[in-house]
């Protein structure tokens, strides 16, 4: 079985500061990895994905994530956050060969002025 | 880009009412759509996989007779919450992949439906 752990339920940060949202997964098979963002009362928007190749993945809105197979992690980072980045962020895995997403519990990023 | 539309965005109704939620892929065809449920401040839980022209595949613990899914065309899947009760109140979100894409491609999500049962 696969599972996703987002270690921080909430991350407060000041505007223009760097941020890292942590994600660890467990799986007995290879997986594809995703980060999604959810704004209040909206669906999910894809930030970035790791399917194969380079372990450093760049996404939209200045976010990037690094796949670390040995540590089974896929942490999301941004060097300088904006107020508009305030949202819920979900890490998700898709087991290879299965078109199903398994989500972490989410991390609430709160950017303060 | 690929757009998925859900309707209605919000619905409030009395206990015992059946509620239908539509999920449409606006600019692509989708043989498979997914229905998720999200409780307040929690993650998304996959309820079922909707397959065009065949029966939906439900996740363990999801009542098939409670949550009826119909995927009658390549652009429309519906979720009907039958005889809804307050515990069915939740945020329901659908997603889809364009037909023919590899299974590892990210799903496109609708904006969700906030269901409140009084």
PDB file of C-alpha atoms in Angstrom:
ATOM      1  CA  UNK A   1       0.000   0.000   0.000  1.00  0.00           C
ATOM      2  CA  UNK A   2       1.044   3.553  -0.577  1.00  0.00           C
ATOM      3  CA  UNK A   3       0.796   6.499   1.791  1.00  0.00           C
ATOM      4  CA  UNK A   4       1.793  10.131   1.848  1.00  0.00           C
ATOM      5  CA  UNK A   5       2.842  12.094   4.919  1.00  0.00           C
ATOM      6  CA  UNK A   6       2.949  15.852   5.010  1.00  0.00           C
ATOM      7  CA  UNK A   7       4.817  16.584   8.172  1.00  0.00           C
ATOM      8  CA  UNK A   8       3.489  20.072   8.794  1.00  0.00           C
ATOM      9  CA  UNK A   9      -0.208  20.829   8.967  1.00  0.00           C
ATOM     10  CA  UNK A  10       0.457  24.571   9.027  1.00  0.00           C
ATOM     11  CA  UNK A  11       3.420  26.692   8.004  1.00  0.00           C
ATOM     12  CA  UNK A  12       3.381  30.402   8.852  1.00  0.00           C
ATOM     13  CA  UNK A  13       5.951  32.538   7.067  1.00  0.00           C
ATOM     14  CA  UNK A  14       6.609  36.193   6.382  1.00  0.00           C
ATOM     15  CA  UNK A  15       6.360  37.630   2.905  1.00  0.00           C
ATOM     16  CA  UNK A  16       9.564  37.346   0.831  1.00  0.00           C
ATOM     17  CA  UNK A  17      10.954  34.640   3.118  1.00  0.00           C
ATOM     18  CA  UNK A  18      11.855  31.200   1.772  1.00  0.00           C
ATOM     19  CA  UNK A  19       9.640  28.239   2.527  1.00  0.00           C
ATOM     20  CA  UNK A  20       9.836  24.456   2.409  1.00  0.00           C
ATOM     21  CA  UNK A  21       6.802  22.190   2.652  1.00  0.00           C
ATOM     22  CA  UNK A  22       7.755  18.656   3.484  1.00  0.00           C
ATOM     23  CA  UNK A  23       6.384  15.483   1.934  1.00  0.00           C
ATOM     24  CA  UNK A  24       7.385  11.880   2.512  1.00  0.00           C
ATOM     25  CA  UNK A  25       5.852   8.831   0.940  1.00  0.00           C
ATOM     26  CA  UNK A  26       5.942   5.095   1.310  1.00  0.00           C
ATOM     27  CA  UNK A  27       5.418   2.658  -1.502  1.00  0.00           C
ATOM     28  CA  UNK A  28       6.442  -0.813  -2.507  1.00  0.00           C
ATOM     29  CA  UNK A  29       6.319   0.154  -6.182  1.00  0.00           C
ATOM     30  CA  UNK A  30       7.645   3.054  -8.166  1.00  0.00           C
ATOM     31  CA  UNK A  31       5.506   6.149  -8.009  1.00  0.00           C
ATOM     32  CA  UNK A  32       4.903   9.406  -9.753  1.00  0.00           C
ATOM     33  CA  UNK A  33       4.810  12.476  -7.532  1.00  0.00           C
ATOM     34  CA  UNK A  34       2.763  15.647  -7.652  1.00  0.00           C
ATOM     35  CA  UNK A  35       2.178  18.850  -5.749  1.00  0.00           C
ATOM     36  CA  UNK A  36      -1.179  20.583  -5.991  1.00  0.00           C
ATOM     37  CA  UNK A  37      -2.402  23.907  -4.582  1.00  0.00           C
ATOM     38  CA  UNK A  38      -5.938  24.585  -3.438  1.00  0.00           C
ATOM     39  CA  UNK A  39      -7.334  28.058  -2.885  1.00  0.00           C
ATOM     40  CA  UNK A  40     -10.436  28.454  -0.687  1.00  0.00           C
ATOM     41  CA  UNK A  41     -13.553  26.828  -2.117  1.00  0.00           C
ATOM     42  CA  UNK A  42     -11.787  25.822  -5.288  1.00  0.00           C
ATOM     43  CA  UNK A  43     -10.489  22.649  -6.849  1.00  0.00           C
ATOM     44  CA  UNK A  44      -6.853  21.690  -7.148  1.00  0.00           C
ATOM     45  CA  UNK A  45      -4.307  23.235  -9.450  1.00  0.00           C
ATOM     46  CA  UNK A  46      -1.167  21.364 -10.433  1.00  0.00           C
ATOM     47  CA  UNK A  47       2.041  23.036  -9.283  1.00  0.00           C
ATOM     48  CA  UNK A  48       4.541  20.495 -10.543  1.00  0.00           C
ATOM     49  CA  UNK A  49       5.138  16.822 -11.138  1.00  0.00           C
ATOM     50  CA  UNK A  50       7.919  14.276 -11.108  1.00  0.00           C
ATOM     51  CA  UNK A  51       7.583  11.411 -13.569  1.00  0.00           C
ATOM     52  CA  UNK A  52      11.207  10.554 -14.329  1.00  0.00           C
ATOM     53  CA  UNK A  53      14.532  12.153 -15.208  1.00  0.00           C
ATOM     54  CA  UNK A  54      15.990  15.082 -13.307  1.00  0.00           C
ATOM     55  CA  UNK A  55      15.184  14.940  -9.629  1.00  0.00           C
ATOM     56  CA  UNK A  56      14.812  18.716  -9.391  1.00  0.00           C
ATOM     57  CA  UNK A  57      11.490  19.753 -10.818  1.00  0.00           C
ATOM     58  CA  UNK A  58      10.419  23.313 -11.473  1.00  0.00           C
ATOM     59  CA  UNK A  59       6.770  24.274 -11.476  1.00  0.00           C
ATOM     60  CA  UNK A  60       4.523  27.269 -11.751  1.00  0.00           C
ATOM     61  CA  UNK A  61       4.559  30.353  -9.550  1.00  0.00           C
ATOM     62  CA  UNK A  62       8.267  29.954  -8.747  1.00  0.00           C
ATOM     63  CA  UNK A  63       7.899  26.652  -6.887  1.00  0.00           C
ATOM     64  CA  UNK A  64      10.284  23.738  -7.209  1.00  0.00           C
ATOM     65  CA  UNK A  65      10.584  20.305  -5.646  1.00  0.00           C
ATOM     66  CA  UNK A  66      13.291  17.708  -5.345  1.00  0.00           C
ATOM     67  CA  UNK A  67      12.710  13.989  -5.535  1.00  0.00           C
ATOM     68  CA  UNK A  68      14.929  12.065  -3.136  1.00  0.00           C
ATOM     69  CA  UNK A  69      14.498   8.359  -3.666  1.00  0.00           C
ATOM     70  CA  UNK A  70      16.691   7.245  -0.777  1.00  0.00           C
ATOM     71  CA  UNK A  71      14.761   9.386   1.670  1.00  0.00           C
ATOM     72  CA  UNK A  72      11.431   8.841  -0.118  1.00  0.00           C
ATOM     73  CA  UNK A  73      10.806  12.559  -0.010  1.00  0.00           C
ATOM     74  CA  UNK A  74       9.482  15.189  -2.391  1.00  0.00           C
ATOM     75  CA  UNK A  75       9.751  18.502  -0.556  1.00  0.00           C
ATOM     76  CA  UNK A  76       8.350  21.669  -2.103  1.00  0.00           C
ATOM     77  CA  UNK A  77      10.316  24.901  -1.946  1.00  0.00           C
ATOM     78  CA  UNK A  78      10.052  28.520  -2.929  1.00  0.00           C
ATOM     79  CA  UNK A  79      12.860  31.032  -2.343  1.00  0.00           C
ATOM     80  CA  UNK A  80      10.601  34.023  -1.741  1.00  0.00           C
ATOM     81  CA  UNK A  81       6.895  33.774  -1.000  1.00  0.00           C
ATOM     82  CA  UNK A  82       4.125  36.265  -1.674  1.00  0.00           C
ATOM     83  CA  UNK A  83       0.878  36.944   0.134  1.00  0.00           C
ATOM     84  CA  UNK A  84      -0.910  35.348  -2.809  1.00  0.00           C
ATOM     85  CA  UNK A  85       0.805  32.028  -2.060  1.00  0.00           C
ATOM     86  CA  UNK A  86      -1.422  31.609   0.984  1.00  0.00           C
ATOM     87  CA  UNK A  87      -3.309  28.390   0.287  1.00  0.00           C
ATOM     88  CA  UNK A  88      -3.496  24.685   1.046  1.00  0.00           C
ATOM     89  CA  UNK A  89      -0.813  22.538  -0.564  1.00  0.00           C
ATOM     90  CA  UNK A  90      -1.219  18.835  -1.214  1.00  0.00           C
ATOM     91  CA  UNK A  91       1.439  16.303  -2.023  1.00  0.00           C
ATOM     92  CA  UNK A  92       0.208  13.278  -3.958  1.00  0.00           C
ATOM     93  CA  UNK A  93       1.577  10.032  -5.326  1.00  0.00           C
ATOM     94  CA  UNK A  94       0.383   7.879  -8.173  1.00  0.00           C
ATOM     95  CA  UNK A  95       1.580   4.278  -8.075  1.00  0.00           C
ATOM     96  CA  UNK A  96       3.115   3.237 -11.347  1.00  0.00           C
ATOM     97  CA  UNK A  97       0.562   1.608 -13.602  1.00  0.00           C
ATOM     98  CA  UNK A  98      -2.419   2.901 -11.668  1.00  0.00           C
ATOM     99  CA  UNK A  99      -4.320   6.049 -12.561  1.00  0.00           C
ATOM    100  CA  UNK A 100      -5.124   6.857  -8.922  1.00  0.00           C
ATOM    101  CA  UNK A 101      -3.887   9.716  -6.800  1.00  0.00           C
ATOM    102  CA  UNK A 102      -3.186   9.268  -3.107  1.00  0.00           C
ATOM    103  CA  UNK A 103      -3.073  12.560  -1.269  1.00  0.00           C
ATOM    104  CA  UNK A 104      -1.322  13.707   1.855  1.00  0.00           C
ATOM    105  CA  UNK A 105      -3.259  15.510   4.542  1.00  0.00           C
ATOM    106  CA  UNK A 106      -2.243  18.911   3.226  1.00  0.00           C
ATOM    107  CA  UNK A 107      -0.189  21.821   4.529  1.00  0.00           C
ATOM    108  CA  UNK A 108      -1.707  25.203   5.100  1.00  0.00           C
ATOM    109  CA  UNK A 109       0.774  27.889   4.034  1.00  0.00           C
ATOM    110  CA  UNK A 110       0.001  31.243   5.617  1.00  0.00           C
ATOM    111  CA  UNK A 111       2.065  34.160   4.325  1.00  0.00           C
ATOM    112  CA  UNK A 112       2.059  37.222   6.554  1.00  0.00           C
ATOM    113  CA  UNK A 113       3.051  40.782   5.605  1.00  0.00           C
TER     114      UNK A 113
ATOM    115  CA  UNK B   1      -5.368  23.995 -21.099  1.00  0.00           C
ATOM    116  CA  UNK B   2      -7.713  21.197 -20.140  1.00  0.00           C
ATOM    117  CA  UNK B   3     -10.728  22.482 -18.246  1.00  0.00           C
ATOM    118  CA  UNK B   4     -13.059  20.559 -15.973  1.00  0.00           C
ATOM    119  CA  UNK B   5     -16.308  22.181 -14.890  1.00  0.00           C
ATOM    120  CA  UNK B   6     -18.497  21.205 -11.954  1.00  0.00           C
ATOM    121  CA  UNK B   7     -22.071  22.214 -11.358  1.00  0.00           C
ATOM    122  CA  UNK B   8     -23.482  23.352  -9.043  1.00  0.00           C
ATOM    123  CA  UNK B   9     -20.712  25.030  -7.076  1.00  0.00           C
ATOM    124  CA  UNK B  10     -22.819  25.080  -3.959  1.00  0.00           C
ATOM    125  CA  UNK B  11     -26.038  23.403  -2.904  1.00  0.00           C
ATOM    126  CA  UNK B  12     -28.030  23.554   0.293  1.00  0.00           C
ATOM    127  CA  UNK B  13     -30.947  21.199   0.730  1.00  0.00           C
ATOM    128  CA  UNK B  14     -33.069  19.422   3.267  1.00  0.00           C
ATOM    129  CA  UNK B  15     -32.316  16.020   4.698  1.00  0.00           C
ATOM    130  CA  UNK B  16     -33.748  13.214   2.580  1.00  0.00           C
ATOM    131  CA  UNK B  17     -33.272  15.025  -0.713  1.00  0.00           C
ATOM    132  CA  UNK B  18     -31.265  13.515  -3.550  1.00  0.00           C
ATOM    133  CA  UNK B  19     -28.656  15.798  -5.062  1.00  0.00           C
ATOM    134  CA  UNK B  20     -27.005  15.491  -8.463  1.00  0.00           C
ATOM    135  CA  UNK B  21     -23.568  16.954  -9.176  1.00  0.00           C
ATOM    136  CA  UNK B  22     -22.261  17.236 -12.721  1.00  0.00           C
ATOM    137  CA  UNK B  23     -18.672  17.049 -13.866  1.00  0.00           C
ATOM    138  CA  UNK B  24     -17.882  18.075 -17.428  1.00  0.00           C
ATOM    139  CA  UNK B  25     -14.691  18.093 -19.418  1.00  0.00           C
ATOM    140  CA  UNK B  26     -15.075  21.222 -21.536  1.00  0.00           C
ATOM    141  CA  UNK B  27     -12.326  20.891 -24.116  1.00  0.00           C
ATOM    142  CA  UNK B  28     -11.382  17.232 -24.091  1.00  0.00           C
ATOM    143  CA  UNK B  29     -12.900  13.796 -23.923  1.00  0.00           C
ATOM    144  CA  UNK B  30     -12.422  11.646 -20.854  1.00  0.00           C
ATOM    145  CA  UNK B  31     -13.091   7.943 -20.628  1.00  0.00           C
ATOM    146  CA  UNK B  32     -12.267   8.095 -16.943  1.00  0.00           C
ATOM    147  CA  UNK B  33     -13.259  10.624 -14.323  1.00  0.00           C
ATOM    148  CA  UNK B  34     -12.660  10.559 -10.600  1.00  0.00           C
ATOM    149  CA  UNK B  35     -14.815  11.646  -7.686  1.00  0.00           C
ATOM    150  CA  UNK B  36     -13.259  12.821  -4.427  1.00  0.00           C
ATOM    151  CA  UNK B  37     -14.671  13.885  -1.111  1.00  0.00           C
ATOM    152  CA  UNK B  38     -12.989  16.428   1.117  1.00  0.00           C
ATOM    153  CA  UNK B  39     -13.958  17.075   4.723  1.00  0.00           C
ATOM    154  CA  UNK B  40     -13.150  20.465   6.265  1.00  0.00           C
ATOM    155  CA  UNK B  41      -9.431  20.989   6.672  1.00  0.00           C
ATOM    156  CA  UNK B  42      -8.703  17.455   5.518  1.00  0.00           C
ATOM    157  CA  UNK B  43      -7.321  15.837   2.438  1.00  0.00           C
ATOM    158  CA  UNK B  44      -9.102  14.475  -0.593  1.00  0.00           C
ATOM    159  CA  UNK B  45     -10.337  10.919  -0.415  1.00  0.00           C
ATOM    160  CA  UNK B  46     -11.004   9.081  -3.643  1.00  0.00           C
ATOM    161  CA  UNK B  47     -14.583   7.820  -3.652  1.00  0.00           C
ATOM    162  CA  UNK B  48     -14.857   6.194  -7.042  1.00  0.00           C
ATOM    163  CA  UNK B  49     -13.544   5.995 -10.566  1.00  0.00           C
ATOM    164  CA  UNK B  50     -16.143   6.741 -13.199  1.00  0.00           C
ATOM    165  CA  UNK B  51     -15.797   4.825 -16.458  1.00  0.00           C
ATOM    166  CA  UNK B  52     -17.598   5.902 -19.622  1.00  0.00           C
ATOM    167  CA  UNK B  53     -20.085   3.300 -20.719  1.00  0.00           C
ATOM    168  CA  UNK B  54     -19.546   0.959 -17.796  1.00  0.00           C
ATOM    169  CA  UNK B  55     -19.998   0.715 -14.064  1.00  0.00           C
ATOM    170  CA  UNK B  56     -18.026   2.891 -11.717  1.00  0.00           C
ATOM    171  CA  UNK B  57     -15.356   1.411  -9.508  1.00  0.00           C
ATOM    172  CA  UNK B  58     -15.885   2.332  -5.877  1.00  0.00           C
ATOM    173  CA  UNK B  59     -13.247   2.551  -3.195  1.00  0.00           C
ATOM    174  CA  UNK B  60     -13.548   0.424  -0.100  1.00  0.00           C
ATOM    175  CA  UNK B  61     -16.052   1.799   2.352  1.00  0.00           C
ATOM    176  CA  UNK B  62     -17.978   3.911  -0.158  1.00  0.00           C
ATOM    177  CA  UNK B  63     -21.643   2.982  -0.431  1.00  0.00           C
ATOM    178  CA  UNK B  64     -22.548   2.338  -4.049  1.00  0.00           C
ATOM    179  CA  UNK B  65     -26.262   2.797  -3.461  1.00  0.00           C
ATOM    180  CA  UNK B  66     -25.673   6.043  -1.626  1.00  0.00           C
ATOM    181  CA  UNK B  67     -23.394   7.630  -4.195  1.00  0.00           C
ATOM    182  CA  UNK B  68     -24.662   6.816  -7.670  1.00  0.00           C
ATOM    183  CA  UNK B  69     -22.286   7.543 -10.520  1.00  0.00           C
ATOM    184  CA  UNK B  70     -23.225   7.749 -14.173  1.00  0.00           C
ATOM    185  CA  UNK B  71     -20.730   8.384 -16.964  1.00  0.00           C
ATOM    186  CA  UNK B  72     -22.999   8.505 -19.974  1.00  0.00           C
ATOM    187  CA  UNK B  73     -20.723  10.340 -22.377  1.00  0.00           C
ATOM    188  CA  UNK B  74     -17.071  11.146 -22.901  1.00  0.00           C
ATOM    189  CA  UNK B  75     -17.542  14.621 -21.436  1.00  0.00           C
ATOM    190  CA  UNK B  76     -19.966  14.131 -18.572  1.00  0.00           C
ATOM    191  CA  UNK B  77     -20.021  12.216 -15.313  1.00  0.00           C
ATOM    192  CA  UNK B  78     -22.642  12.711 -12.625  1.00  0.00           C
ATOM    193  CA  UNK B  79     -22.601  11.918  -8.927  1.00  0.00           C
ATOM    194  CA  UNK B  80     -25.970  11.605  -7.212  1.00  0.00           C
ATOM    195  CA  UNK B  81     -26.068  11.629  -3.445  1.00  0.00           C
ATOM    196  CA  UNK B  82     -29.276   9.762  -2.694  1.00  0.00           C
ATOM    197  CA  UNK B  83     -31.407  10.549   0.347  1.00  0.00           C
ATOM    198  CA  UNK B  84     -28.751  12.901   1.648  1.00  0.00           C
ATOM    199  CA  UNK B  85     -28.299  13.410   5.369  1.00  0.00           C
ATOM    200  CA  UNK B  86     -26.238  15.945   7.334  1.00  0.00           C
ATOM    201  CA  UNK B  87     -23.273  13.570   7.520  1.00  0.00           C
ATOM    202  CA  UNK B  88     -23.089  13.699   3.724  1.00  0.00           C
ATOM    203  CA  UNK B  89     -22.281  17.386   3.889  1.00  0.00           C
ATOM    204  CA  UNK B  90     -18.870  17.841   2.357  1.00  0.00           C
ATOM    205  CA  UNK B  91     -16.871  19.276  -0.524  1.00  0.00           C
ATOM    206  CA  UNK B  92     -17.040  17.011  -3.567  1.00  0.00           C
ATOM    207  CA  UNK B  93     -14.437  17.368  -6.308  1.00  0.00           C
ATOM    208  CA  UNK B  94     -14.127  15.638  -9.647  1.00  0.00           C
ATOM    209  CA  UNK B  95     -11.129  15.229 -11.904  1.00  0.00           C
ATOM    210  CA  UNK B  96     -10.371  13.846 -15.337  1.00  0.00           C
ATOM    211  CA  UNK B  97      -7.615  13.035 -17.792  1.00  0.00           C
ATOM    212  CA  UNK B  98      -7.864  13.604 -21.534  1.00  0.00           C
ATOM    213  CA  UNK B  99      -8.616  10.410 -23.414  1.00  0.00           C
ATOM    214  CA  UNK B 100      -5.479   8.734 -24.708  1.00  0.00           C
ATOM    215  CA  UNK B 101      -3.084  10.302 -22.223  1.00  0.00           C
ATOM    216  CA  UNK B 102      -0.706   8.119 -20.308  1.00  0.00           C
ATOM    217  CA  UNK B 103      -1.933   7.048 -16.922  1.00  0.00           C
ATOM    218  CA  UNK B 104       0.827   8.994 -15.196  1.00  0.00           C
ATOM    219  CA  UNK B 105      -0.335  12.340 -16.477  1.00  0.00           C
ATOM    220  CA  UNK B 106      -1.783  14.688 -13.863  1.00  0.00           C
ATOM    221  CA  UNK B 107      -5.507  14.897 -13.478  1.00  0.00           C
ATOM    222  CA  UNK B 108      -7.391  18.115 -14.113  1.00  0.00           C
ATOM    223  CA  UNK B 109      -9.684  19.101 -11.285  1.00  0.00           C
ATOM    224  CA  UNK B 110     -13.007  20.840 -11.191  1.00  0.00           C
ATOM    225  CA  UNK B 111     -13.662  23.663  -8.741  1.00  0.00           C
ATOM    226  CA  UNK B 112     -15.676  21.436  -6.458  1.00  0.00           C
ATOM    227  CA  UNK B 113     -19.228  21.404  -5.096  1.00  0.00           C
ATOM    228  CA  UNK B 114     -19.996  22.430  -1.541  1.00  0.00           C
ATOM    229  CA  UNK B 115     -22.902  20.273  -0.357  1.00  0.00           C
ATOM    230  CA  UNK B 116     -24.710  21.267   2.821  1.00  0.00           C
ATOM    231  CA  UNK B 117     -27.541  19.136   4.120  1.00  0.00           C
ATOM    232  CA  UNK B 118     -29.775  20.730   6.732  1.00  0.00           C
TER     233      UNK B 118
END
